């Protein structure tokens, strides 16, 4: 029975290479030196987060609801995922952050207005 890749592997900093592929239904085995794509080397936590993100069609608010964690936690996990697949996350828009905090009820409309004027 196939098992998941042992990623991350202790004390290894480079991505692994695959040297053999077996196709069970045809019985064909291919040997060589193959690289894994960036998704194949994700940690189990990042892979689980990616699956959820795809399932909710990229809606971070829905990820927040499903996981029962705060929006900043979801953003941090998303940024971690982006880095893991080789992208640098874009800096957060301060105005969007204020509006999101207002929407979640973390700040009052007056506090939001003051922060947006700065």
Short mmCIF file of C-alpha atoms in Angstrom, two decimals:
data_model
loop_
_atom_site.label_atom_id
_atom_site.label_comp_id
_atom_site.label_asym_id
_atom_site.label_seq_id
_atom_site.Cartn_x
_atom_site.Cartn_y
_atom_site.Cartn_z
CA UNK A 1 0.00 0.00 0.00
CA UNK A 2 1.53 3.36 -1.01
CA UNK A 3 2.41 5.79 1.75
CA UNK A 4 2.77 9.58 1.62
CA UNK A 5 6.22 11.01 1.03
CA UNK A 6 8.18 11.46 4.26
CA UNK A 7 8.29 15.25 3.87
CA UNK A 8 9.89 17.11 5.56
CA UNK A 9 12.77 14.71 6.08
CA UNK A 10 14.95 15.29 9.17
CA UNK A 11 18.11 17.33 8.55
CA UNK A 12 17.42 17.67 4.80
CA UNK A 13 17.20 21.13 3.28
CA UNK A 14 17.00 20.24 -0.41
CA UNK A 15 13.97 18.82 -2.18
CA UNK A 16 14.19 15.09 -2.88
CA UNK A 17 14.46 13.60 -6.34
CA UNK A 18 12.57 10.56 -7.53
CA UNK A 19 14.58 7.80 -9.16
CA UNK A 20 11.86 5.29 -10.00
CA UNK A 21 8.23 5.41 -11.04
CA UNK A 22 6.02 2.34 -11.13
CA UNK A 23 2.70 2.22 -12.95
CA UNK A 24 0.75 -0.58 -11.23
CA UNK A 25 -1.91 -1.25 -13.87
CA UNK A 26 0.61 -1.73 -16.69
CA UNK A 27 3.46 -3.11 -14.60
CA UNK A 28 5.84 -0.60 -16.21
CA UNK A 29 8.71 0.80 -14.16
CA UNK A 30 10.62 3.88 -15.31
CA UNK A 31 14.02 4.68 -13.81
CA UNK A 32 15.72 8.05 -14.03
CA UNK A 33 16.23 11.26 -12.11
CA UNK A 34 12.93 13.14 -11.77
CA UNK A 35 12.17 16.30 -9.81
CA UNK A 36 9.04 16.73 -7.75
CA UNK A 37 6.89 19.80 -8.28
CA UNK A 38 6.44 22.35 -5.51
CA UNK A 39 3.15 20.82 -4.39
CA UNK A 40 4.58 17.32 -3.95
CA UNK A 41 7.02 18.54 -1.32
CA UNK A 42 4.55 20.42 0.87
CA UNK A 43 4.41 19.54 4.55
CA UNK A 44 1.24 17.73 5.65
CA UNK A 45 -0.03 20.94 7.33
CA UNK A 46 0.50 23.03 4.19
CA UNK A 47 -1.06 20.34 2.00
CA UNK A 48 -4.12 20.14 4.26
CA UNK A 49 -4.46 23.94 4.15
CA UNK A 50 -4.12 23.95 0.34
CA UNK A 51 -6.80 21.28 -0.03
CA UNK A 52 -9.18 23.31 2.14
CA UNK A 53 -8.35 26.51 0.25
CA UNK A 54 -9.15 24.82 -3.07
CA UNK A 55 -12.31 23.20 -1.68
CA UNK A 56 -13.69 26.61 -0.60
CA UNK A 57 -12.67 28.12 -3.96
CA UNK A 58 -10.01 30.43 -2.54
CA UNK A 59 -12.27 32.18 -0.04
CA UNK A 60 -10.10 32.97 2.99
CA UNK A 61 -13.15 34.03 5.02
CA UNK A 62 -14.59 30.55 4.46
CA UNK A 63 -11.25 28.98 5.48
CA UNK A 64 -11.48 31.08 8.66
CA UNK A 65 -14.99 29.76 9.33
CA UNK A 66 -14.14 26.11 8.64
CA UNK A 67 -10.98 26.13 10.76
CA UNK A 68 -12.52 28.24 13.52
CA UNK A 69 -9.47 30.49 13.71
CA UNK A 70 -8.96 34.22 13.30
CA UNK A 71 -8.50 35.86 9.92
CA UNK A 72 -4.90 36.90 10.77
CA UNK A 73 -4.12 33.25 11.53
CA UNK A 74 -5.58 32.21 8.18
CA UNK A 75 -3.54 34.91 6.38
CA UNK A 76 -0.38 33.77 8.17
CA UNK A 77 -0.97 30.16 7.13
CA UNK A 78 -1.70 31.27 3.56
CA UNK A 79 1.53 33.28 3.50
CA UNK A 80 3.42 30.24 4.79
CA UNK A 81 1.90 28.16 1.98
CA UNK A 82 2.85 30.77 -0.61
CA UNK A 83 6.46 30.77 0.58
CA UNK A 84 6.53 26.96 0.53
CA UNK A 85 5.63 26.91 -3.18
CA UNK A 86 8.11 29.64 -4.01
CA UNK A 87 6.07 32.84 -3.96
CA UNK A 88 6.60 35.84 -1.76
CA UNK A 89 3.27 37.00 -0.31
CA UNK A 90 2.16 40.51 -1.16
CA UNK A 91 2.21 42.99 1.72
CA UNK A 92 -1.20 43.48 3.28
CA UNK A 93 -3.11 46.60 2.28
CA UNK A 94 -3.51 48.59 5.52
CA UNK A 95 -6.92 49.93 4.46
CA UNK A 96 -8.20 46.42 3.71
CA UNK A 97 -6.93 45.26 7.08
CA UNK A 98 -8.86 48.05 8.85
CA UNK A 99 -12.05 47.25 6.92
CA UNK A 100 -11.71 43.54 7.67
CA UNK A 101 -11.26 44.28 11.38
CA UNK A 102 -14.36 46.49 11.25
CA UNK A 103 -16.33 43.75 9.49
CA UNK A 104 -15.32 41.23 12.18
CA UNK A 105 -16.40 43.66 14.92
CA UNK A 106 -12.89 44.02 16.33
CA UNK A 107 -13.01 47.83 16.05
CA UNK A 108 -15.81 50.39 16.03
CA UNK A 109 -16.77 52.46 12.98
CA UNK A 110 -15.23 55.53 14.65
CA UNK A 111 -11.94 53.70 15.24
CA UNK A 112 -11.94 52.50 11.63
CA UNK A 113 -12.57 56.02 10.33
CA UNK A 114 -9.64 57.36 12.37
CA UNK A 115 -7.32 54.65 11.14
CA UNK A 116 -8.36 55.17 7.51
CA UNK A 117 -7.65 58.93 7.74
CA UNK A 118 -4.01 58.33 8.78
#
